[in-house]
Coordinates of C-alpha atoms in Angstrom, one line a residue:
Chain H
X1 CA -137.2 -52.6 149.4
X2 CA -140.7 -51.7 148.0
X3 CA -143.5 -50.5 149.9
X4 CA -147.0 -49.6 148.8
X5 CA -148.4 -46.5 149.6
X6 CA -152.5 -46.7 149.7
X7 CA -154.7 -43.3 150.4
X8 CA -157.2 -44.0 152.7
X9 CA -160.5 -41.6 152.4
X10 CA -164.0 -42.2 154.5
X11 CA -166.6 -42.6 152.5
X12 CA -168.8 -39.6 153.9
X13 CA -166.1 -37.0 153.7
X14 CA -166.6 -34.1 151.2
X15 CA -164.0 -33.5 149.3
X16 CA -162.6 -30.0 150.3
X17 CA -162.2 -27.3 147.2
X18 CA -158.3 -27.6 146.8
X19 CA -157.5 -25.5 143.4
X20 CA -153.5 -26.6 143.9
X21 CA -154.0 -30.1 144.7
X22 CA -153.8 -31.5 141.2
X23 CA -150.3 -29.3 140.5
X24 CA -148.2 -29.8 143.0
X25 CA -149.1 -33.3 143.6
X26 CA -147.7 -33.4 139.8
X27 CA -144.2 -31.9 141.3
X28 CA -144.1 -34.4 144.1
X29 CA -144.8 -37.1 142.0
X30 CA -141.8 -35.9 139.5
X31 CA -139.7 -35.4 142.8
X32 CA -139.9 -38.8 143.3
X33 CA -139.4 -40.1 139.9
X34 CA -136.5 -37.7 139.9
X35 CA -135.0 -39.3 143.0
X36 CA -135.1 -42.7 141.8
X37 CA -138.2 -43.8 143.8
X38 CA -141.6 -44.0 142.3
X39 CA -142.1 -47.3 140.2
X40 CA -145.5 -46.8 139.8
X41 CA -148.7 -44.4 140.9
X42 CA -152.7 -44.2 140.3
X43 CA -155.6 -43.1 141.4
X44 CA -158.6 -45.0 142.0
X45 CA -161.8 -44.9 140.2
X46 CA -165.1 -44.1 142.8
X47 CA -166.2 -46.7 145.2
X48 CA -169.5 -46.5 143.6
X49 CA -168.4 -48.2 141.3
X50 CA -166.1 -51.2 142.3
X51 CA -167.1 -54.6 142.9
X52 CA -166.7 -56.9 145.5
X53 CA -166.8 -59.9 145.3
X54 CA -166.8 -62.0 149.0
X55 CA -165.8 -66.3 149.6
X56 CA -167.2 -68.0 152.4
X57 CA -166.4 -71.4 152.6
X58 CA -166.7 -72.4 148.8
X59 CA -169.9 -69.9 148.4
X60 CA -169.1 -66.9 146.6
X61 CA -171.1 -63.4 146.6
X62 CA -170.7 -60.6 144.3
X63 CA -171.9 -57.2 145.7
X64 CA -171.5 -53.8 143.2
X65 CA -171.0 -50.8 144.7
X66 CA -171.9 -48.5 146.5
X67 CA -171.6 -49.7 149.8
X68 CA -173.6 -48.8 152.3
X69 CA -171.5 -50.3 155.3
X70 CA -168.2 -49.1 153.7
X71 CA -166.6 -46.5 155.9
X72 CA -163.3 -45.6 154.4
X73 CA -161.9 -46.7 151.2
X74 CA -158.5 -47.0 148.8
X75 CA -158.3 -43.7 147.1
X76 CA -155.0 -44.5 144.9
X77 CA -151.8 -46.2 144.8
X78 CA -148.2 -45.5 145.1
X79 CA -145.6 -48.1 144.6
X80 CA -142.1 -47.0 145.4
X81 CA -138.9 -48.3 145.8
X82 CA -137.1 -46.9 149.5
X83 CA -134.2 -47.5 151.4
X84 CA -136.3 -48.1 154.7
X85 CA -139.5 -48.0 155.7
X86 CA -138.8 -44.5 157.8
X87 CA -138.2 -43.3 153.9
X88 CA -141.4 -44.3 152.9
X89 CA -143.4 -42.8 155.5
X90 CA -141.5 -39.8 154.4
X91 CA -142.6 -39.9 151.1
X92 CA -146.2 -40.5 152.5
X93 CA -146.5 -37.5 154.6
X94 CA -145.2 -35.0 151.6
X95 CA -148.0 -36.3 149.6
X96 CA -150.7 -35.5 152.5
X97 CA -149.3 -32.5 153.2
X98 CA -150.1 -31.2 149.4
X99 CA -153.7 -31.9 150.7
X100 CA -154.6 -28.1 152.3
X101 CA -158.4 -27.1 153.3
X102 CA -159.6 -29.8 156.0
X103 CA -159.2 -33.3 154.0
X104 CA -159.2 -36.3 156.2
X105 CA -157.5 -39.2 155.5
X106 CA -155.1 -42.1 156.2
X107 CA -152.0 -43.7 154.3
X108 CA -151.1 -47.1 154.9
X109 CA -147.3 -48.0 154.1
X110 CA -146.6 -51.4 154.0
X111 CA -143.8 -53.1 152.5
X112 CA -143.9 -55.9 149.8
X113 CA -143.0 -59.4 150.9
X114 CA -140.3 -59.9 148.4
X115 CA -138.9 -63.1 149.9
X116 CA -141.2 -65.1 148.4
Chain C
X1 CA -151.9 -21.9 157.0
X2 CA -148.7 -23.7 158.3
X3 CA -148.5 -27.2 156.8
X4 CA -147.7 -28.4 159.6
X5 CA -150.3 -27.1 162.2
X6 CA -153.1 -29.5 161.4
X7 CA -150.4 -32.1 162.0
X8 CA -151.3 -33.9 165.4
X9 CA -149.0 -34.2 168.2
X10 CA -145.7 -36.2 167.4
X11 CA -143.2 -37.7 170.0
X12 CA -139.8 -36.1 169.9
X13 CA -138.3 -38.9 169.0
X14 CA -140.5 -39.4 165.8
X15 CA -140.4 -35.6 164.6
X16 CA -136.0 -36.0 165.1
X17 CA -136.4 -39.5 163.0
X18 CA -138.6 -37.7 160.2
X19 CA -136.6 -34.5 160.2
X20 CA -133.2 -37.0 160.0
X21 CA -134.8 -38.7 156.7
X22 CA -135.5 -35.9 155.2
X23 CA -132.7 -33.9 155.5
X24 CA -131.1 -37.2 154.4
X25 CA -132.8 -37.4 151.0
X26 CA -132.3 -33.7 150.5
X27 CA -128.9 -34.0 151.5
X28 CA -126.9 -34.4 147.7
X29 CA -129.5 -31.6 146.0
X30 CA -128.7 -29.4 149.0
X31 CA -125.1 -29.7 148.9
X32 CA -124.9 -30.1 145.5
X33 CA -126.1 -26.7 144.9
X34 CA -124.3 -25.1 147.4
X35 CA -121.6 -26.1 146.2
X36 CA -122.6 -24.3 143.1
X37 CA -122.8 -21.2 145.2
X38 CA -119.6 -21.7 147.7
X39 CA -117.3 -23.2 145.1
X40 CA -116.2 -25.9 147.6
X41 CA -117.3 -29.1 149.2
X42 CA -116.7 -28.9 152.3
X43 CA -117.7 -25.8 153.0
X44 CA -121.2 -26.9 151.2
X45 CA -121.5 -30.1 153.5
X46 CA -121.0 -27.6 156.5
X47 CA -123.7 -25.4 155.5
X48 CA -126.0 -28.5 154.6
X49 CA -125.3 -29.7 158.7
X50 CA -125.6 -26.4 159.7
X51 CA -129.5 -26.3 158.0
X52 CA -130.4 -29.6 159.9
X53 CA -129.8 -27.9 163.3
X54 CA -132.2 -25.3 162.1
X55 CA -134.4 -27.9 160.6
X56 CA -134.1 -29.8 164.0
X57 CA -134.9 -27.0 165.9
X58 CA -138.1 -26.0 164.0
X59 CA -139.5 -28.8 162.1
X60 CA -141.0 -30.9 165.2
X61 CA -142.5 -28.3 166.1
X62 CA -143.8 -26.7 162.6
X63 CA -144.0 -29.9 160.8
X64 CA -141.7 -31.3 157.4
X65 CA -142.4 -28.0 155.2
X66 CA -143.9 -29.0 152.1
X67 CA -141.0 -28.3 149.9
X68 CA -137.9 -29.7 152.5
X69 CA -135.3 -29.3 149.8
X70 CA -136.2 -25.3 149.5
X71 CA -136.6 -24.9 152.5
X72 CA -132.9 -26.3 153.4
X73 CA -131.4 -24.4 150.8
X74 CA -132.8 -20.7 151.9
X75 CA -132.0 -21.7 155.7
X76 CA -128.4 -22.8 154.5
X77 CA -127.7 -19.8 152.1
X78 CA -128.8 -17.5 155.5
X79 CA -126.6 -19.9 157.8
X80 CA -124.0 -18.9 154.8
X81 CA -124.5 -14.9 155.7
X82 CA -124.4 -15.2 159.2
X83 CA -121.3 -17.3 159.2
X84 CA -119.3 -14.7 156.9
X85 CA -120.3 -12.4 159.2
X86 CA -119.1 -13.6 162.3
X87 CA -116.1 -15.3 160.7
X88 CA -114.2 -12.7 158.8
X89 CA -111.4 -15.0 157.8
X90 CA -114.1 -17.4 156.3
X91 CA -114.9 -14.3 154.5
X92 CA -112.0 -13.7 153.1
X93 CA -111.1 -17.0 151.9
X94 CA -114.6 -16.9 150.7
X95 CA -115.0 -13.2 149.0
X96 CA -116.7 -14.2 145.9
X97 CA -119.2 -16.0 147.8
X98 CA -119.6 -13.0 150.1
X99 CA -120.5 -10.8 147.4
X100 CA -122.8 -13.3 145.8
X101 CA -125.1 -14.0 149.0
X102 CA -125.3 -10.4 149.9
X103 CA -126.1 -9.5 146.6
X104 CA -128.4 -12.0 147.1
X105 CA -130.2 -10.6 150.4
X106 CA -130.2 -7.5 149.2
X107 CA -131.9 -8.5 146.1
X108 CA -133.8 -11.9 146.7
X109 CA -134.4 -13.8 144.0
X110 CA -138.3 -13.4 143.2
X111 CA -139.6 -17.1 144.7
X112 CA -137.4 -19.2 142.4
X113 CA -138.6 -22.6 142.2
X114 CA -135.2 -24.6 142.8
X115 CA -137.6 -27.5 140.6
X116 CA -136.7 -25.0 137.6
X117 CA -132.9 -24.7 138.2
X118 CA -130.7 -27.4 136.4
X119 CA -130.2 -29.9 138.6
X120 CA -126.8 -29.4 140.3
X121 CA -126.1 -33.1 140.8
X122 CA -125.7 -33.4 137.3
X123 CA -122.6 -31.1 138.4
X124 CA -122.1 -33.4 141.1
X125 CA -122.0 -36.6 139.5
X126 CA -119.8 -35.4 136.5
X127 CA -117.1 -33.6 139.2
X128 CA -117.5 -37.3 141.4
X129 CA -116.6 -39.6 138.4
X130 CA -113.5 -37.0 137.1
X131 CA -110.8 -39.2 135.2
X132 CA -108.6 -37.8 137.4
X133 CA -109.4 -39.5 140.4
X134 CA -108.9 -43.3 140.7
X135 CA -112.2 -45.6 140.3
X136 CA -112.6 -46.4 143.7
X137 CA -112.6 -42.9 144.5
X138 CA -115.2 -42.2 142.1
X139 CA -117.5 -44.8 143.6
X140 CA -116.8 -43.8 147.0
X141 CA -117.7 -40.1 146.1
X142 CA -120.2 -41.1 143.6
X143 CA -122.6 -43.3 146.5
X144 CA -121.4 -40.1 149.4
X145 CA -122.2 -37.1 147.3
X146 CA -125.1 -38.4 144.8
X147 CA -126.4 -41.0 146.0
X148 CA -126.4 -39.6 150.0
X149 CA -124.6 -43.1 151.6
X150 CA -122.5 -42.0 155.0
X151 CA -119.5 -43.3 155.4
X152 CA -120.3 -46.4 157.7
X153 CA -122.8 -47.2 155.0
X154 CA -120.3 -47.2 151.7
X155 CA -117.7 -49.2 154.3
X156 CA -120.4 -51.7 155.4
X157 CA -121.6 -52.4 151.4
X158 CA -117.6 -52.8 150.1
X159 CA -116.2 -54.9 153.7
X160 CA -114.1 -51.9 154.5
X161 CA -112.9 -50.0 157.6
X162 CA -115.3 -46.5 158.1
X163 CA -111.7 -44.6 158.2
X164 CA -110.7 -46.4 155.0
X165 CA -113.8 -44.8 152.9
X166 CA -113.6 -41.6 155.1
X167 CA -109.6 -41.3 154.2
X168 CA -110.4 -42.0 150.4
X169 CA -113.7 -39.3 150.3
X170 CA -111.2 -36.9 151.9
X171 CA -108.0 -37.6 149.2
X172 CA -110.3 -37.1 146.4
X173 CA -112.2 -34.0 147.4
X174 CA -108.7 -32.7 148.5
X175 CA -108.2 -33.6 144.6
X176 CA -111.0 -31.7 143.0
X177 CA -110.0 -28.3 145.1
X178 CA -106.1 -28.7 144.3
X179 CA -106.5 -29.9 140.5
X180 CA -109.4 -26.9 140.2
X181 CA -111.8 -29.1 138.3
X182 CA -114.7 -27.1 137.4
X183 CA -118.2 -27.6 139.0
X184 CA -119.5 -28.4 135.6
X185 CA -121.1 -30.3 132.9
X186 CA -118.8 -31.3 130.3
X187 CA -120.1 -30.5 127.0
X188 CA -119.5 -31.2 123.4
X189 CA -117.3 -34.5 123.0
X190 CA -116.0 -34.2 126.0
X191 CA -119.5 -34.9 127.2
X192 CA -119.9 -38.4 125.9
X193 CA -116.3 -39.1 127.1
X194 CA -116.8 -38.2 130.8
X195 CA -120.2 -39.5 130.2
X196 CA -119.0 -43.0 130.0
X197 CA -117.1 -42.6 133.2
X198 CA -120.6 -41.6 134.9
X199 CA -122.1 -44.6 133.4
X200 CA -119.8 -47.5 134.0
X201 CA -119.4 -46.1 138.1
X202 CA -122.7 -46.8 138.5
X203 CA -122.5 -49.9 136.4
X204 CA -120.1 -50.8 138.7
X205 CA -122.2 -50.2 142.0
X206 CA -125.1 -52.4 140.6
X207 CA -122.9 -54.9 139.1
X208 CA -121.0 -55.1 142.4
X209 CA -124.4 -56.0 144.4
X210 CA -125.5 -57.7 141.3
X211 CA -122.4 -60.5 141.7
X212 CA -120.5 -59.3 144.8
X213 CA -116.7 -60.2 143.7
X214 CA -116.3 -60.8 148.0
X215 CA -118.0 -61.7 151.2
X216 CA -120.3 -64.4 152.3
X217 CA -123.8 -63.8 149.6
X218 CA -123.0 -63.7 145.7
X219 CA -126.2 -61.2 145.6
X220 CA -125.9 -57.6 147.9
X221 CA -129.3 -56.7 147.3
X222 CA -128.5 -53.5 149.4
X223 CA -125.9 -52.2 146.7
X224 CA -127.4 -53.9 143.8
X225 CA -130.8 -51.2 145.0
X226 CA -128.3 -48.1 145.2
X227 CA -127.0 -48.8 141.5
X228 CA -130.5 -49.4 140.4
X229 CA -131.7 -46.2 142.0
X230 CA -128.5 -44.3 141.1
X231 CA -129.7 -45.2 137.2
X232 CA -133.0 -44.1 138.0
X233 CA -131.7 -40.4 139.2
X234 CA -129.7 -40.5 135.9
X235 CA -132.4 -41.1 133.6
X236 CA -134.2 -38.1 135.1
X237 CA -131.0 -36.0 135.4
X238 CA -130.1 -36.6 131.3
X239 CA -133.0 -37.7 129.7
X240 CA -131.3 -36.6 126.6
X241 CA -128.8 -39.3 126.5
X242 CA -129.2 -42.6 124.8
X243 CA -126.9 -44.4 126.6
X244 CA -128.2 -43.4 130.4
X245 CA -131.4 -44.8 129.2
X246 CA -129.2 -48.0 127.9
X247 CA -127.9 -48.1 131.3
X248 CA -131.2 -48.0 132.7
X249 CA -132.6 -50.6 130.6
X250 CA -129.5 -53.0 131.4
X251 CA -129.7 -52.7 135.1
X252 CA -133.5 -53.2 135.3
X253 CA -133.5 -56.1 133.6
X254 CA -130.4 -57.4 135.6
X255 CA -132.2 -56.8 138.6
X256 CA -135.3 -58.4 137.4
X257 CA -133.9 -61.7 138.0
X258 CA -132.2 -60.8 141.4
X259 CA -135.0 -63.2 143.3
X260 CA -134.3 -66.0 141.3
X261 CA -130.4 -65.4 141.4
X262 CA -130.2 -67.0 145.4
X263 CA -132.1 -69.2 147.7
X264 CA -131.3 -70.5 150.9
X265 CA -130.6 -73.9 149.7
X266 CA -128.6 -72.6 146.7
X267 CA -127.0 -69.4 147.2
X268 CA -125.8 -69.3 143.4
X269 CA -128.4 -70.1 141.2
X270 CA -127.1 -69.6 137.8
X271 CA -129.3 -68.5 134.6
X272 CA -130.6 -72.1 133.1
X273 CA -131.5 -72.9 136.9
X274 CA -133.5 -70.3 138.1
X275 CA -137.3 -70.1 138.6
X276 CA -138.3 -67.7 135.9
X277 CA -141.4 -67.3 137.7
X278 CA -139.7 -65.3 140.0
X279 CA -137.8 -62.8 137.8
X280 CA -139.5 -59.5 138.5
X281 CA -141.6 -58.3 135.4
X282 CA -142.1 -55.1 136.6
X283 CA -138.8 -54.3 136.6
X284 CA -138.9 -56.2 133.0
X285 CA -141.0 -54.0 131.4
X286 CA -139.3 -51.0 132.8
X287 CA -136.4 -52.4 131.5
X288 CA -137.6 -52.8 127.8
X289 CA -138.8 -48.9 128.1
X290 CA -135.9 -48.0 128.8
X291 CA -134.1 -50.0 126.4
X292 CA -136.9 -48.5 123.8
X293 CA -136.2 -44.9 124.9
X294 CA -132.4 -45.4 124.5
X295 CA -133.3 -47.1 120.9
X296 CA -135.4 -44.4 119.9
X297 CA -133.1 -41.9 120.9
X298 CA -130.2 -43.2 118.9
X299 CA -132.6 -43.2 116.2
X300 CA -133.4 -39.3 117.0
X301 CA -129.8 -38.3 117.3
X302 CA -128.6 -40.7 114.4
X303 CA -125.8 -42.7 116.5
X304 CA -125.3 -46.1 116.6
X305 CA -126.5 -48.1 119.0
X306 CA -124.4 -47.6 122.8
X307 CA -122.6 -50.2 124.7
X308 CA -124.9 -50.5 127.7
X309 CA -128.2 -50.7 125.2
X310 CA -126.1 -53.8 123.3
X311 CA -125.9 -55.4 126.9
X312 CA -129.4 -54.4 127.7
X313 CA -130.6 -56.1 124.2
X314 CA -128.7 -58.9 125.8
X315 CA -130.6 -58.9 129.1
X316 CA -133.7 -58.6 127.4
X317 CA -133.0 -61.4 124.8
X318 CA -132.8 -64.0 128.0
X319 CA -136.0 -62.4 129.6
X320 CA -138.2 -63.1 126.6
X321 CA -137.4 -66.5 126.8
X322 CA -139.7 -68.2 128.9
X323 CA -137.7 -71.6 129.4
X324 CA -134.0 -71.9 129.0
X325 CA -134.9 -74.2 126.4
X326 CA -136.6 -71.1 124.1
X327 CA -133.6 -69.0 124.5
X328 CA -132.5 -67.8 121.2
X329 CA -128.6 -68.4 120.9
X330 CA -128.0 -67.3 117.9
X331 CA -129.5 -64.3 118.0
X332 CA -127.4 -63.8 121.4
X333 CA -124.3 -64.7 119.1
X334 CA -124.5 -62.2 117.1
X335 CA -125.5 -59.7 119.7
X336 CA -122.4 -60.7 121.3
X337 CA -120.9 -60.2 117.7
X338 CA -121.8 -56.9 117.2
X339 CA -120.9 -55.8 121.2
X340 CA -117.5 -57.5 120.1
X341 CA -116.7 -56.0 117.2
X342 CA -118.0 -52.1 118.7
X343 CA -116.3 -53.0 122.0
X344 CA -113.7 -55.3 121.9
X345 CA -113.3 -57.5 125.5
X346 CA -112.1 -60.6 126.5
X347 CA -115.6 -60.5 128.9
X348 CA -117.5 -60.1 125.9
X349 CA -115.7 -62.8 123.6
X350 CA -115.8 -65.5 127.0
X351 CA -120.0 -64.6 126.6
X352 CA -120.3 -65.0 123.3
X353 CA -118.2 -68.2 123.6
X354 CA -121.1 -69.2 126.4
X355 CA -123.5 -68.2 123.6
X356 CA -121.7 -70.1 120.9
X357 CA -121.3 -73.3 123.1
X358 CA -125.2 -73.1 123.4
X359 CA -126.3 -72.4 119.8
X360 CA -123.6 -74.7 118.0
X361 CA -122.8 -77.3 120.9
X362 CA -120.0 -77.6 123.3
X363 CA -116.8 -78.7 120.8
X364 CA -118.0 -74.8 119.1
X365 CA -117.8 -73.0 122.4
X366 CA -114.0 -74.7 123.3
X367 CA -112.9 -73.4 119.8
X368 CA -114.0 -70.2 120.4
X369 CA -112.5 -70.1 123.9
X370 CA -109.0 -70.9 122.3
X371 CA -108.8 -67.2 121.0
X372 CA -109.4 -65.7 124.6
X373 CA -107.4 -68.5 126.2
X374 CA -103.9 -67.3 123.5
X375 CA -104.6 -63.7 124.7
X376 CA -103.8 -65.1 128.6
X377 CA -105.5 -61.7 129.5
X378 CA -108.1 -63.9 131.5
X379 CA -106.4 -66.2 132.9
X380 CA -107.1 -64.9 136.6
X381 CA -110.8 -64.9 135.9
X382 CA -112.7 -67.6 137.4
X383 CA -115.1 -67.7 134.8
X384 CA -112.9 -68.6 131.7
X385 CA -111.9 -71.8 133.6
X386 CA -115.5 -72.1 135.0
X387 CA -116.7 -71.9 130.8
X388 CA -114.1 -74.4 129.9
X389 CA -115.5 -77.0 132.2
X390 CA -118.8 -76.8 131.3
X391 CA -117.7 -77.7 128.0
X392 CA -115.5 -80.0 129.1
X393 CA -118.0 -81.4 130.8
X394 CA -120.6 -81.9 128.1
X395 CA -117.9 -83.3 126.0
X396 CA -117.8 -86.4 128.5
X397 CA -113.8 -85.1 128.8
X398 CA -114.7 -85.1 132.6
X399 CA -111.0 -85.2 133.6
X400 CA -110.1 -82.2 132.3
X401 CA -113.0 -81.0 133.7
X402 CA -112.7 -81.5 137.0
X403 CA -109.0 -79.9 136.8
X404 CA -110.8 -76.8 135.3
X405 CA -113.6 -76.6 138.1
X406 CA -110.7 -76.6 140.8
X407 CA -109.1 -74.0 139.0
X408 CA -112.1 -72.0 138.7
X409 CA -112.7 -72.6 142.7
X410 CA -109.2 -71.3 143.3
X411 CA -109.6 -67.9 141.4
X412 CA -113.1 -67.3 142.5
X413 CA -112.9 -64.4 145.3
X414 CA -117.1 -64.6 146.6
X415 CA -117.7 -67.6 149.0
X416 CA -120.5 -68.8 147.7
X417 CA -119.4 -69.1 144.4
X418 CA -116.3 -70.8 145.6
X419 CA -118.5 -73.7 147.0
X420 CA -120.7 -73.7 143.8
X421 CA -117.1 -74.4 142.0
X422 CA -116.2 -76.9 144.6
X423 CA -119.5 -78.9 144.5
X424 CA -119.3 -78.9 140.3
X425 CA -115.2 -80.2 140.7
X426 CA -116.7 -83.5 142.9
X427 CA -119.8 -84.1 140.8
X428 CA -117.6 -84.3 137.8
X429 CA -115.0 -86.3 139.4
X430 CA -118.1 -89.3 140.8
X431 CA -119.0 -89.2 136.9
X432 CA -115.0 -89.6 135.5
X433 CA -115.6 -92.8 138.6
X434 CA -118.6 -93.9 137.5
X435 CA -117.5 -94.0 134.0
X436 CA -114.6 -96.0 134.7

């Protein structure tokens, strides 16, 4: 089963000072590889700078960041490849727990419809 | 700071759950490397359980630690001391490992990273697939002790009885402690030897969910993911090796097309029939990594080119064609060809006959089935018959075709293949009528 792992972040958070953030999220992510897991990971570039792009009926609108309305947003991606969905919550929570100093945020695990 | 004490409140329920799967997917590091330490399995899987109480007991209310796998290890080695302690006959039996963890306490290790040790379950795996224990025991002990499957799981994927696997686990880690085979990589020739065992056990696993040889679906998706992931710990485990990469490469590409291999209307959907729309191309271009990796390692190390990265050239050969019609047969021929001549099969020669029958025409493929059929040593394999009335078949001979279908139906073990058979045998017999 594959489920995608997606970082929520609110827009108006600061990002807290985390000096060991960007190493031991490197571990994890090797963990994972390591245990046969991760397909694929990225992080997303800033909101300011995405584009969105809204249908409404056959009318379409295009809108470029930033976004004043906008109160959280996809931080980055994780694609992996678990036995059950209790596996990939795992998975989630040792990635936020790398996060130390006050972050706040939400991930969202949901599985890929594979059926089809 | 804890980690866990910016965690907000979790049911109990939900903490157990969490501290369960974790201590699950730690559970072959953990006892791999303890049984580095204690010298025996069991013991080792003791030690693991004992950790989980203490993980059960603290976790919920601490949190996961950041590092689970470290975390279990120092708890177990500490379970290890206390239990020598109170247990002097344990001690005894186990005075090497008595002298190593007090050596141990009395000295700790300066915060080793266990990240930077080897990884034991390279130990694990080669001391799981030993040629001295029979195949089924090395994938019983292979998906237990590396890939972390209970027992009721292993029974449930291979439609046996939990004591069955349980009794088999038991015989063959009774095995490893009698015969004294050493926790250890082979190295040297011996390597690629025992190697090869490593690789075609977990070959095995995927190709058994891949095309289940039994039970009701021709595709165990459930297996065919624990073979795949198996390959993936491998790849990480012995990057070094050409031939884990092959492995790699074949499996990924196999499994690419697992979507397209069954529907509900057609349970068997063979190669020329699937939807190639639905073949997987992530898993495709992870496949022709791997497949370059393995390539470019062979290069490195000057070998020749591996038996699973022959296959996995084969596998990607059919997924660069984007109609049945654009598959390049004769390039598959002489794939086959040189898989043939490296590894001689009769498997091999019946694909390259398929191959053969598609590049140069049926009346080509018969011919080149006579030299499998005057070996006999296929004659219980559904498929040879299966090949033979295809050809048949396209030959207008539809007779002999239909005799050759209801052969193949008899031999076929998996029930959905057996109807597939079945369902080929009566179409072929309404044309030999309609002919007449």
């Amino acid at each position: 089963m594959r489920y995608l792992l997606t970082v929520n972040q609110p827009t108006s958070a600061q990002q807290p000072d985390d000096p060991d953030l960007a190493q031991s999220m490197a571990e994890l992510l090797e963990e994972m590889a390591q245990a046969g897991v991760l397909l694929d990971v990225a992080g997303l570039r800033p909101i300011e700078e995405a584009t969105r792009i809204h249908l409404s009926g056959t009318e379409q609108t295009v809108v470029h960041g930033p976004f004043a309305e906008a109160k959280e947003y996809v931080g980055g991606y994780c694609l992996v490849q678990a036995r059950s969905q209790d596996e990939a919550v795992h998975w989630a929570s040792r990635f936020l727990a790398l996060h130390r100093g006050g972050w706040d945020m939400t991930m969202e695990i949901r599985q890929l419809d594979e059926a089809r | 700071m804890k980690p866990g004490s910016q965690r907000p409140a979790v049911t109990t329920a939900t903490a157990h759950a969490a501290v369960e799967t974790a201590w699950r997917l730690e559970w072959p590091k953990l006892v791999a490397t303890l049984t580095r330490m204690v010298g025996d399995i069991d013991l080792a899987e003791d030690l693991a359980q004992d950790a989980l109480v203490a993980a059960l007991d603290q976790w919920p209310r601490e949190g996961v630690p950041p590092r689970p796998g470290a975390w279990l290890t120092t708890t177990a080695k500490y379970r290890a001391v206390d239990r020598l302690r109170r247990d002097q006959n344990l001690a005894s039996k186990h005075a090497l490992l008595a002298q190593t963890l007090h050596r141990e306490q009395v000295a700790p290790a300066p915060t080793v990273d266990p990240d930077e040790i080897p990884d034991d379950r390279v130990r694990m795996i080669f001391t799981a697939c030993h040629p001295i224990l029979s195949r089924p025991a090395q994938v019983a002990l292979t998906l237990r002790l590396v890939g972390g499957l209970t027992v009721e799981e292993i029974a449930h994927a291979y439609f046996a009885a939990p004591p069955t696997i349980a009794q088999r686990i038991v015989r063959a880690k009774r095995t490893i402690a009698s015969e004294r085979i050493p926790y250890a990589v082979p190295e040297g020739d011996e390597l690629s030897q025992r190697l090869d065992a490593v690789l075609d056990v977990v070959c095995l696993i995927f190709t058994e969910g891949y095309t289940a040889t039994s039970g009701a679906s021709w595709v165990r998706t459930d297996l065919a993911e624990e073979g795949l992931r198996l390959a993936r710990v491998l790849v990480h485990l012995l990057p070094d090796e050409p031939e884990v990469h092959g492995l790699a490469a074949l499996v990924e590409l196999q499994a690419s097309r697992i979507r397209a291999r069954s529907d509900v209307d057609a349970p068997v959907v063979l190669l020329a029939q699937q939807d190639r729309s639905r073949w997987d191309q992530l898993l495709i271009r992870r496949g022709f990594l791997a497949l370059h990796r393995a390539q470019e390692l062979n290069r490195t190390h000057g070998r020749e080119v591996g038996r699973f990265a022959l296959q996995a050239a084969i596998a990607a050969e059919h997924a660069i064609a984007r109609t049945p019609e654009a598959t390049n047969w004769s390039r598959l021929v002489k794939l086959y060809d040189q898989l043939g001549t490296r590894f001689p099969s009769p498997v091999v020669e019946l694909n390259r006959a398929v191959a053969v029958g598609m590049a140069s025409g049926p009346a080509s493929g018969l011919a080149a089935l006579k030299k499998i059929s005057a070996t006999r040593r296929l004659d219980a394999y559904h498929l040879l018959a299966a090949v033979r009335a295809d050809f048949l078949q396209r030959l207008g001979r539809l007779d002999e075709a239909v005799v050759e279908y209801e052969r193949a139906a008899n031999l076929a073990t998996n029930d959905a293949e057996v109807r597939l058979l079945r369902s080929r045998a009566d179409a072929a017999r309404r044309d030999a009528r309609d002919v007449l």
